């Protein structure tokens, strides 16, 4: 119950010790075995500052049994319900000397299978044959994201910083928020821990300054069926 209250009031919660050392090693081994041979795929993005795999759970499905261990399944069941499914996943690897940073933003789009003219679905984009759209805020308010930390994440290697409770105020523009008057939290997470957050929570990520790697598996969830034949492009039900 405490996790539910924290997510509702703050927009996020950090839970340590979800994965043990052996589970983390297995995840790293599976990811490295695949990525050393497949970096030319369109879902793989590599630069000096970031390596990312989009549609991660589809590209490397062997990881799912380790990601959804009994600890994580119990957490999802106790906080949310059994009707949630995966809608999107990304693997981020921020190298030791990364200058990559992300400014404050809300996660306002979802990945879908096609473009349709549907009321209150707007700001359509297409990237690498992937359609994205901003749905009604009620859908976003109902969704959640889990970030699985393969490395210890601190303020010095790009831990997320968030504006507490900003998820409760709907869709906003960051320039309309007086950040100095808001409570900010740097979300440091131990290796093997997770951060659960709401999409409308304003969050940002700074550059790495301590020469330590930061790897995160980012998975988005919903329990909402989309209207008029529109489908989540990466929809995967949990076992």
Short mmCIF file of N, CA and C in Angstrom, two decimals, residues 10-174:
data_model
loop_
_atom_site.label_atom_id
_atom_site.label_comp_id
_atom_site.label_asym_id
_atom_site.label_seq_id
_atom_site.Cartn_x
_atom_site.Cartn_y
_atom_site.Cartn_z
N UNK A 10 3.52 11.43 -5.20
CA UNK A 10 4.76 11.97 -5.74
C UNK A 10 4.92 11.75 -7.24
N UNK A 11 4.25 10.73 -7.77
CA UNK A 11 4.38 10.40 -9.19
C UNK A 11 5.40 9.34 -9.48
N UNK A 12 6.10 8.85 -8.45
CA UNK A 12 7.13 7.83 -8.65
C UNK A 12 7.42 7.12 -7.33
N UNK A 13 8.09 5.99 -7.43
CA UNK A 13 8.60 5.29 -6.25
C UNK A 13 9.85 4.52 -6.67
N UNK A 14 10.81 4.40 -5.76
CA UNK A 14 12.04 3.63 -5.99
C UNK A 14 12.01 2.41 -5.09
N UNK A 15 12.25 1.24 -5.67
CA UNK A 15 12.24 -0.01 -4.92
C UNK A 15 13.55 -0.73 -5.19
N UNK A 16 14.34 -0.94 -4.17
CA UNK A 16 15.63 -1.61 -4.32
C UNK A 16 15.49 -3.12 -4.17
N UNK A 17 16.54 -3.83 -4.59
CA UNK A 17 16.65 -5.29 -4.40
C UNK A 17 15.54 -6.08 -5.08
N UNK A 18 15.13 -5.64 -6.26
CA UNK A 18 14.15 -6.40 -7.04
C UNK A 18 14.84 -7.55 -7.76
N UNK A 19 16.12 -7.36 -8.12
CA UNK A 19 16.91 -8.38 -8.81
C UNK A 19 18.18 -8.65 -8.03
N UNK A 20 18.57 -9.93 -7.99
CA UNK A 20 19.84 -10.25 -7.34
C UNK A 20 20.98 -10.20 -8.35
N UNK A 21 22.19 -10.38 -7.87
CA UNK A 21 23.38 -10.24 -8.72
C UNK A 21 23.36 -11.23 -9.88
N UNK A 22 22.92 -12.45 -9.64
CA UNK A 22 22.89 -13.46 -10.71
C UNK A 22 21.89 -13.09 -11.80
N UNK A 23 20.75 -12.54 -11.42
CA UNK A 23 19.75 -12.14 -12.42
C UNK A 23 20.28 -10.98 -13.26
N UNK A 24 20.96 -10.04 -12.64
CA UNK A 24 21.55 -8.92 -13.39
C UNK A 24 22.62 -9.43 -14.35
N UNK A 25 23.47 -10.32 -13.88
CA UNK A 25 24.51 -10.88 -14.75
C UNK A 25 23.90 -11.60 -15.94
N UNK A 26 22.81 -12.32 -15.72
CA UNK A 26 22.16 -13.04 -16.82
C UNK A 26 21.58 -12.07 -17.84
N UNK A 27 20.94 -11.01 -17.35
CA UNK A 27 20.40 -10.01 -18.27
C UNK A 27 21.50 -9.37 -19.10
N UNK A 28 22.60 -9.00 -18.45
CA UNK A 28 23.72 -8.39 -19.16
C UNK A 28 24.27 -9.35 -20.22
N UNK A 29 24.41 -10.61 -19.85
CA UNK A 29 24.96 -11.61 -20.78
C UNK A 29 24.07 -11.77 -22.01
N UNK A 30 22.76 -11.85 -21.80
CA UNK A 30 21.84 -12.01 -22.93
C UNK A 30 21.90 -10.79 -23.84
N UNK A 31 21.88 -9.60 -23.24
CA UNK A 31 21.90 -8.36 -24.04
C UNK A 31 23.20 -8.25 -24.83
N UNK A 32 24.31 -8.52 -24.19
CA UNK A 32 25.60 -8.39 -24.88
C UNK A 32 25.75 -9.42 -25.99
N UNK A 33 25.25 -10.63 -25.79
CA UNK A 33 25.35 -11.65 -26.83
C UNK A 33 24.58 -11.27 -28.08
N UNK A 34 23.45 -10.60 -27.90
CA UNK A 34 22.63 -10.18 -29.04
C UNK A 34 23.20 -8.93 -29.70
N UNK A 35 23.57 -7.96 -28.89
CA UNK A 35 23.95 -6.66 -29.46
C UNK A 35 25.27 -6.69 -30.20
N UNK A 36 26.15 -7.61 -29.89
CA UNK A 36 27.43 -7.62 -30.60
C UNK A 36 27.28 -8.03 -32.06
N UNK A 37 26.10 -8.59 -32.42
CA UNK A 37 25.90 -9.05 -33.79
C UNK A 37 24.80 -8.30 -34.54
N UNK A 38 24.04 -7.41 -33.85
CA UNK A 38 22.84 -6.87 -34.49
C UNK A 38 22.76 -5.34 -34.47
N UNK A 39 23.87 -4.67 -34.34
CA UNK A 39 23.81 -3.22 -34.18
C UNK A 39 23.44 -2.47 -35.45
N UNK A 40 23.29 -3.15 -36.56
CA UNK A 40 22.92 -2.47 -37.80
C UNK A 40 21.40 -2.39 -37.98
N UNK A 41 20.62 -2.94 -37.06
CA UNK A 41 19.18 -2.91 -37.19
C UNK A 41 18.64 -1.50 -36.93
N UNK A 42 17.47 -1.18 -37.52
CA UNK A 42 16.91 0.16 -37.37
C UNK A 42 16.46 0.43 -35.94
N UNK A 43 16.17 -0.61 -35.18
CA UNK A 43 15.76 -0.42 -33.79
C UNK A 43 16.95 -0.21 -32.86
N UNK A 44 18.16 -0.36 -33.39
CA UNK A 44 19.37 -0.16 -32.60
C UNK A 44 19.97 1.19 -32.96
N UNK A 45 20.21 2.01 -31.96
CA UNK A 45 20.78 3.33 -32.19
C UNK A 45 22.07 3.45 -31.39
N UNK A 46 23.16 3.76 -32.07
CA UNK A 46 24.45 3.84 -31.39
C UNK A 46 25.16 5.14 -31.73
N UNK A 47 25.64 5.82 -30.68
CA UNK A 47 26.45 7.03 -30.86
C UNK A 47 27.49 7.05 -29.74
N UNK A 48 28.30 8.09 -29.71
CA UNK A 48 29.29 8.20 -28.65
C UNK A 48 28.64 8.37 -27.28
N UNK A 49 27.44 8.96 -27.28
CA UNK A 49 26.79 9.31 -26.01
C UNK A 49 25.70 8.34 -25.58
N UNK A 50 25.27 7.45 -26.47
CA UNK A 50 24.14 6.61 -26.11
C UNK A 50 24.04 5.41 -27.03
N UNK A 51 23.73 4.25 -26.44
CA UNK A 51 23.33 3.10 -27.22
C UNK A 51 21.93 2.73 -26.77
N UNK A 52 20.98 2.63 -27.70
CA UNK A 52 19.60 2.34 -27.34
C UNK A 52 19.03 1.25 -28.24
N UNK A 53 18.16 0.43 -27.67
CA UNK A 53 17.43 -0.57 -28.43
C UNK A 53 15.95 -0.30 -28.24
N UNK A 54 15.28 0.07 -29.31
CA UNK A 54 13.83 0.25 -29.25
C UNK A 54 13.15 -1.10 -29.47
N UNK A 55 11.90 -1.20 -29.01
CA UNK A 55 11.16 -2.46 -29.07
C UNK A 55 11.99 -3.58 -28.42
N UNK A 56 12.59 -3.25 -27.29
CA UNK A 56 13.55 -4.13 -26.64
C UNK A 56 12.98 -5.51 -26.34
N UNK A 57 11.76 -5.56 -25.81
CA UNK A 57 11.20 -6.87 -25.43
C UNK A 57 10.89 -7.74 -26.63
N UNK A 58 10.76 -7.11 -27.80
CA UNK A 58 10.56 -7.90 -29.03
C UNK A 58 11.89 -8.27 -29.66
N UNK A 59 12.87 -7.38 -29.57
CA UNK A 59 14.19 -7.65 -30.14
C UNK A 59 14.95 -8.71 -29.33
N UNK A 60 14.78 -8.67 -28.01
CA UNK A 60 15.51 -9.63 -27.16
C UNK A 60 14.50 -10.26 -26.17
N UNK A 61 13.58 -11.08 -26.69
CA UNK A 61 12.54 -11.66 -25.83
C UNK A 61 13.08 -12.61 -24.77
N UNK A 62 14.32 -13.09 -24.97
CA UNK A 62 14.92 -14.01 -23.98
C UNK A 62 15.07 -13.35 -22.62
N UNK A 63 15.05 -12.01 -22.59
CA UNK A 63 15.22 -11.32 -21.31
C UNK A 63 13.95 -11.32 -20.46
N UNK A 64 12.80 -11.59 -21.06
CA UNK A 64 11.54 -11.38 -20.35
C UNK A 64 11.39 -12.27 -19.12
N UNK A 65 11.84 -13.52 -19.20
CA UNK A 65 11.72 -14.41 -18.05
C UNK A 65 12.52 -13.90 -16.86
N UNK A 66 13.63 -13.21 -17.13
CA UNK A 66 14.46 -12.67 -16.05
C UNK A 66 13.94 -11.33 -15.57
N UNK A 67 13.42 -10.52 -16.50
CA UNK A 67 12.85 -9.22 -16.11
C UNK A 67 11.64 -9.42 -15.21
N UNK A 68 10.74 -10.31 -15.64
CA UNK A 68 9.52 -10.52 -14.87
C UNK A 68 9.71 -11.67 -13.89
N UNK A 69 10.61 -11.45 -12.95
CA UNK A 69 10.82 -12.43 -11.88
C UNK A 69 9.66 -12.30 -10.88
N UNK A 70 9.66 -13.15 -9.86
CA UNK A 70 8.55 -13.14 -8.91
C UNK A 70 8.44 -11.79 -8.19
N UNK A 71 9.59 -11.16 -7.91
CA UNK A 71 9.56 -9.86 -7.23
C UNK A 71 8.82 -8.82 -8.05
N UNK A 72 9.17 -8.71 -9.34
CA UNK A 72 8.53 -7.67 -10.15
C UNK A 72 7.06 -7.99 -10.38
N UNK A 73 6.73 -9.26 -10.61
CA UNK A 73 5.33 -9.62 -10.81
C UNK A 73 4.50 -9.31 -9.57
N UNK A 74 5.05 -9.55 -8.40
CA UNK A 74 4.34 -9.24 -7.16
C UNK A 74 4.15 -7.74 -7.00
N UNK A 75 5.17 -6.96 -7.38
CA UNK A 75 5.08 -5.50 -7.28
C UNK A 75 3.98 -4.97 -8.19
N UNK A 76 3.97 -5.42 -9.45
CA UNK A 76 2.96 -4.97 -10.40
C UNK A 76 1.56 -5.34 -9.92
N UNK A 77 1.42 -6.57 -9.46
CA UNK A 77 0.10 -7.05 -9.01
C UNK A 77 -0.39 -6.27 -7.80
N UNK A 78 0.51 -5.96 -6.87
CA UNK A 78 0.09 -5.29 -5.63
C UNK A 78 -0.20 -3.81 -5.85
N UNK A 79 0.52 -3.17 -6.78
CA UNK A 79 0.32 -1.74 -7.00
C UNK A 79 -0.79 -1.47 -8.01
N UNK A 80 -0.82 -2.26 -9.06
CA UNK A 80 -1.75 -2.02 -10.16
C UNK A 80 -2.76 -3.18 -10.23
N UNK A 81 -2.80 -3.91 -11.31
CA UNK A 81 -3.64 -5.11 -11.38
C UNK A 81 -3.10 -6.02 -12.46
N UNK A 82 -3.75 -7.15 -12.66
CA UNK A 82 -3.24 -8.16 -13.59
C UNK A 82 -3.63 -7.88 -15.03
N UNK A 83 -4.36 -6.81 -15.28
CA UNK A 83 -4.82 -6.51 -16.64
C UNK A 83 -3.85 -5.63 -17.42
N UNK A 84 -2.75 -5.21 -16.79
CA UNK A 84 -1.78 -4.37 -17.49
C UNK A 84 -0.92 -5.21 -18.44
N UNK A 85 -0.53 -4.60 -19.55
CA UNK A 85 0.31 -5.26 -20.55
C UNK A 85 1.41 -4.29 -20.99
N UNK A 86 2.47 -4.84 -21.57
CA UNK A 86 3.56 -4.00 -22.09
C UNK A 86 3.08 -3.27 -23.33
N UNK A 87 3.38 -1.98 -23.41
CA UNK A 87 3.06 -1.22 -24.62
C UNK A 87 4.30 -0.72 -25.35
N UNK A 88 5.43 -0.69 -24.65
CA UNK A 88 6.65 -0.13 -25.26
C UNK A 88 7.83 -0.47 -24.36
N UNK A 89 9.00 -0.68 -24.97
CA UNK A 89 10.19 -0.89 -24.15
C UNK A 89 11.42 -0.39 -24.88
N UNK A 90 12.36 0.14 -24.10
CA UNK A 90 13.62 0.66 -24.64
C UNK A 90 14.74 0.28 -23.68
N UNK A 91 15.87 -0.11 -24.24
CA UNK A 91 17.08 -0.33 -23.45
C UNK A 91 18.01 0.85 -23.69
N UNK A 92 18.46 1.48 -22.60
CA UNK A 92 19.39 2.60 -22.68
C UNK A 92 20.74 2.20 -22.08
N UNK A 93 21.78 2.48 -22.80
CA UNK A 93 23.14 2.28 -22.28
C UNK A 93 23.87 3.61 -22.44
N UNK A 94 24.06 4.29 -21.31
CA UNK A 94 24.75 5.59 -21.32
C UNK A 94 26.20 5.33 -20.97
N UNK A 95 27.14 5.49 -21.92
CA UNK A 95 28.55 5.15 -21.67
C UNK A 95 29.20 6.03 -20.60
N UNK A 96 30.40 5.61 -20.22
CA UNK A 96 31.10 6.25 -19.10
C UNK A 96 31.39 7.74 -19.31
N UNK A 97 31.60 8.15 -20.56
CA UNK A 97 31.97 9.54 -20.83
C UNK A 97 30.85 10.28 -21.58
N UNK A 98 29.62 9.84 -21.36
CA UNK A 98 28.50 10.39 -22.12
C UNK A 98 28.21 11.85 -21.77
N UNK A 99 28.02 12.67 -22.81
CA UNK A 99 27.57 14.05 -22.64
C UNK A 99 26.08 14.18 -22.97
N UNK A 100 25.42 13.05 -23.09
CA UNK A 100 24.00 13.03 -23.46
C UNK A 100 23.15 13.46 -22.27
N UNK A 101 22.26 14.39 -22.50
CA UNK A 101 21.34 14.79 -21.43
C UNK A 101 19.97 15.02 -22.04
N UNK A 102 18.96 14.99 -21.20
CA UNK A 102 17.58 15.21 -21.63
C UNK A 102 16.96 16.26 -20.73
N UNK A 103 16.37 17.28 -21.34
CA UNK A 103 15.74 18.35 -20.57
C UNK A 103 14.40 17.88 -19.98
N UNK A 104 13.88 18.66 -19.06
CA UNK A 104 12.61 18.31 -18.44
C UNK A 104 11.50 18.13 -19.47
N UNK A 105 10.74 17.05 -19.32
CA UNK A 105 9.64 16.76 -20.24
C UNK A 105 8.67 15.77 -19.59
N UNK A 106 7.49 15.67 -20.17
CA UNK A 106 6.55 14.61 -19.86
C UNK A 106 6.55 13.61 -21.01
N UNK A 107 6.21 12.36 -20.74
CA UNK A 107 6.10 11.35 -21.81
C UNK A 107 4.67 11.38 -22.34
N UNK A 108 4.48 12.07 -23.46
CA UNK A 108 3.13 12.37 -23.94
C UNK A 108 2.67 11.51 -25.10
N UNK A 109 3.55 10.69 -25.67
CA UNK A 109 3.15 9.90 -26.83
C UNK A 109 3.16 8.41 -26.54
N UNK A 110 2.39 7.70 -27.32
CA UNK A 110 2.36 6.23 -27.27
C UNK A 110 2.67 5.70 -28.66
N UNK A 111 3.15 4.47 -28.74
CA UNK A 111 3.47 3.83 -30.02
C UNK A 111 2.27 3.00 -30.47
N UNK A 112 1.85 3.23 -31.71
CA UNK A 112 0.67 2.54 -32.24
C UNK A 112 0.98 1.94 -33.61
N UNK A 113 0.05 1.11 -34.12
CA UNK A 113 0.33 0.33 -35.31
C UNK A 113 0.00 1.03 -36.62
N UNK A 114 -0.76 2.11 -36.57
CA UNK A 114 -1.14 2.82 -37.79
C UNK A 114 -1.61 4.22 -37.45
N UNK A 115 -1.79 5.04 -38.48
CA UNK A 115 -2.30 6.39 -38.28
C UNK A 115 -3.77 6.43 -38.67
N UNK A 116 -4.60 6.87 -37.72
CA UNK A 116 -6.04 7.00 -37.96
C UNK A 116 -6.50 8.35 -37.45
N UNK A 117 -7.54 8.87 -38.09
CA UNK A 117 -8.13 10.11 -37.61
C UNK A 117 -9.13 9.78 -36.51
N UNK A 118 -8.69 9.99 -35.27
CA UNK A 118 -9.52 9.69 -34.11
C UNK A 118 -9.57 10.92 -33.22
N UNK A 119 -10.74 11.24 -32.73
CA UNK A 119 -10.91 12.43 -31.89
C UNK A 119 -10.00 12.37 -30.66
N UNK A 120 -9.33 13.48 -30.41
CA UNK A 120 -8.45 13.65 -29.24
C UNK A 120 -7.15 12.85 -29.32
N UNK A 121 -6.85 12.26 -30.47
CA UNK A 121 -5.53 11.67 -30.72
C UNK A 121 -4.82 12.61 -31.69
N UNK A 122 -3.72 13.20 -31.23
CA UNK A 122 -3.13 14.30 -32.00
C UNK A 122 -1.60 14.25 -31.96
N UNK A 123 -0.99 15.20 -32.69
CA UNK A 123 0.47 15.32 -32.76
C UNK A 123 1.13 14.02 -33.24
N UNK A 124 0.64 13.54 -34.37
CA UNK A 124 1.16 12.30 -34.94
C UNK A 124 2.59 12.48 -35.46
N UNK A 125 3.42 11.46 -35.27
CA UNK A 125 4.76 11.43 -35.86
C UNK A 125 5.04 10.02 -36.36
N UNK A 126 5.98 9.95 -37.30
CA UNK A 126 6.42 8.66 -37.80
C UNK A 126 7.94 8.66 -37.86
N UNK A 127 8.55 7.64 -37.25
CA UNK A 127 10.00 7.52 -37.26
C UNK A 127 10.36 6.05 -37.47
N UNK A 128 11.10 5.78 -38.55
CA UNK A 128 11.51 4.41 -38.86
C UNK A 128 10.32 3.47 -38.88
N UNK A 129 9.25 3.91 -39.60
CA UNK A 129 8.03 3.13 -39.77
C UNK A 129 7.29 2.86 -38.46
N UNK A 130 7.57 3.67 -37.45
CA UNK A 130 6.88 3.56 -36.17
C UNK A 130 5.99 4.78 -35.97
N UNK A 131 4.70 4.55 -35.77
CA UNK A 131 3.76 5.65 -35.55
C UNK A 131 3.66 5.97 -34.06
N UNK A 132 3.64 7.25 -33.76
CA UNK A 132 3.47 7.70 -32.38
C UNK A 132 2.41 8.80 -32.38
N UNK A 133 1.67 8.87 -31.27
CA UNK A 133 0.59 9.84 -31.19
C UNK A 133 0.38 10.22 -29.72
N UNK A 134 -0.10 11.43 -29.52
CA UNK A 134 -0.48 11.86 -28.17
C UNK A 134 -1.94 11.51 -27.95
N UNK A 135 -2.23 10.60 -27.03
CA UNK A 135 -3.62 10.20 -26.78
C UNK A 135 -4.28 11.15 -25.78
N UNK A 136 -5.56 10.97 -25.51
CA UNK A 136 -6.20 11.75 -24.44
C UNK A 136 -5.47 11.55 -23.12
N UNK A 137 -5.44 12.59 -22.30
CA UNK A 137 -4.64 12.53 -21.07
C UNK A 137 -5.12 11.44 -20.12
N UNK A 138 -6.38 11.03 -20.23
CA UNK A 138 -6.89 9.97 -19.37
C UNK A 138 -6.14 8.67 -19.58
N UNK A 139 -5.73 8.41 -20.81
CA UNK A 139 -4.94 7.20 -21.09
C UNK A 139 -3.57 7.32 -20.45
N UNK A 140 -2.94 8.49 -20.62
CA UNK A 140 -1.61 8.70 -20.04
C UNK A 140 -1.66 8.63 -18.52
N UNK A 141 -2.70 9.18 -17.92
CA UNK A 141 -2.82 9.18 -16.47
C UNK A 141 -2.94 7.77 -15.91
N UNK A 142 -3.45 6.87 -16.72
CA UNK A 142 -3.67 5.49 -16.27
C UNK A 142 -2.43 4.61 -16.46
N UNK A 143 -1.51 5.04 -17.32
CA UNK A 143 -0.33 4.23 -17.64
C UNK A 143 0.75 4.38 -16.58
N UNK A 144 1.74 3.49 -16.63
CA UNK A 144 2.91 3.64 -15.77
C UNK A 144 4.13 3.07 -16.48
N UNK A 145 5.30 3.45 -15.99
CA UNK A 145 6.58 3.01 -16.55
C UNK A 145 7.42 2.40 -15.44
N UNK A 146 8.12 1.31 -15.76
CA UNK A 146 9.09 0.73 -14.84
C UNK A 146 10.47 0.84 -15.48
N UNK A 147 11.41 1.38 -14.72
CA UNK A 147 12.80 1.50 -15.17
C UNK A 147 13.66 0.55 -14.33
N UNK A 148 14.24 -0.44 -14.99
CA UNK A 148 15.05 -1.46 -14.32
C UNK A 148 16.51 -1.06 -14.44
N UNK A 149 17.18 -0.96 -13.30
CA UNK A 149 18.55 -0.43 -13.27
C UNK A 149 19.57 -1.57 -13.20
N UNK A 150 20.30 -1.72 -14.29
CA UNK A 150 21.33 -2.76 -14.38
C UNK A 150 22.62 -2.29 -13.72
N UNK A 151 22.81 -0.99 -13.63
CA UNK A 151 23.95 -0.40 -12.93
C UNK A 151 23.45 0.51 -11.82
N UNK A 152 24.27 0.73 -10.83
CA UNK A 152 23.95 1.73 -9.82
C UNK A 152 23.87 3.10 -10.49
N UNK A 153 22.81 3.83 -10.20
CA UNK A 153 22.58 5.11 -10.86
C UNK A 153 22.55 6.22 -9.82
N UNK A 154 23.41 7.20 -10.02
CA UNK A 154 23.52 8.32 -9.09
C UNK A 154 23.40 9.63 -9.84
N UNK A 155 23.45 10.73 -9.09
CA UNK A 155 23.40 12.06 -9.72
C UNK A 155 24.57 12.29 -10.65
N UNK A 156 25.66 11.50 -10.49
CA UNK A 156 26.87 11.71 -11.29
C UNK A 156 26.91 10.92 -12.59
N UNK A 157 26.00 9.95 -12.75
CA UNK A 157 25.99 9.23 -14.04
C UNK A 157 24.61 9.19 -14.67
N UNK A 158 23.89 10.29 -14.50
CA UNK A 158 22.67 10.49 -15.28
C UNK A 158 21.39 10.01 -14.66
N UNK A 159 21.33 9.90 -13.32
CA UNK A 159 20.07 9.53 -12.69
C UNK A 159 18.99 10.54 -13.07
N UNK A 160 17.76 10.05 -13.20
CA UNK A 160 16.67 10.97 -13.49
C UNK A 160 16.48 11.95 -12.34
N UNK A 161 16.14 13.17 -12.69
CA UNK A 161 15.64 14.11 -11.69
C UNK A 161 14.20 14.41 -12.07
N UNK A 162 13.37 14.56 -11.07
CA UNK A 162 11.94 14.73 -11.32
C UNK A 162 11.40 15.90 -10.52
N UNK A 163 10.27 16.42 -10.97
CA UNK A 163 9.52 17.43 -10.21
C UNK A 163 8.38 16.69 -9.52
N UNK A 164 8.51 16.55 -8.22
CA UNK A 164 7.55 15.76 -7.46
C UNK A 164 6.12 16.26 -7.67
N UNK A 165 5.22 15.30 -7.84
CA UNK A 165 3.78 15.57 -7.94
C UNK A 165 3.37 16.31 -9.20
N UNK A 166 4.30 16.50 -10.14
CA UNK A 166 3.94 17.23 -11.37
C UNK A 166 3.00 16.41 -12.26
N UNK A 167 2.91 15.11 -12.02
CA UNK A 167 2.00 14.26 -12.80
C UNK A 167 0.53 14.57 -12.51
N UNK A 168 0.25 15.19 -11.37
CA UNK A 168 -1.14 15.39 -10.94
C UNK A 168 -1.79 16.61 -11.57
N UNK A 169 -1.02 17.37 -12.35
CA UNK A 169 -1.52 18.65 -12.86
C UNK A 169 -1.80 18.62 -14.35
N UNK A 170 -1.90 17.42 -14.91
CA UNK A 170 -2.24 17.30 -16.31
C UNK A 170 -1.07 17.59 -17.24
N UNK A 171 -1.37 17.83 -18.50
CA UNK A 171 -0.36 18.12 -19.50
C UNK A 171 0.00 19.61 -19.41
N UNK A 172 1.28 19.89 -19.25
CA UNK A 172 1.74 21.26 -19.05
C UNK A 172 2.95 21.55 -19.93
N UNK A 173 3.28 22.82 -20.04
CA UNK A 173 4.53 23.24 -20.66
C UNK A 173 5.52 23.56 -19.56
N UNK A 174 6.74 23.09 -19.71
CA UNK A 174 7.73 23.27 -18.64
C UNK A 174 8.00 24.74 -18.37
#
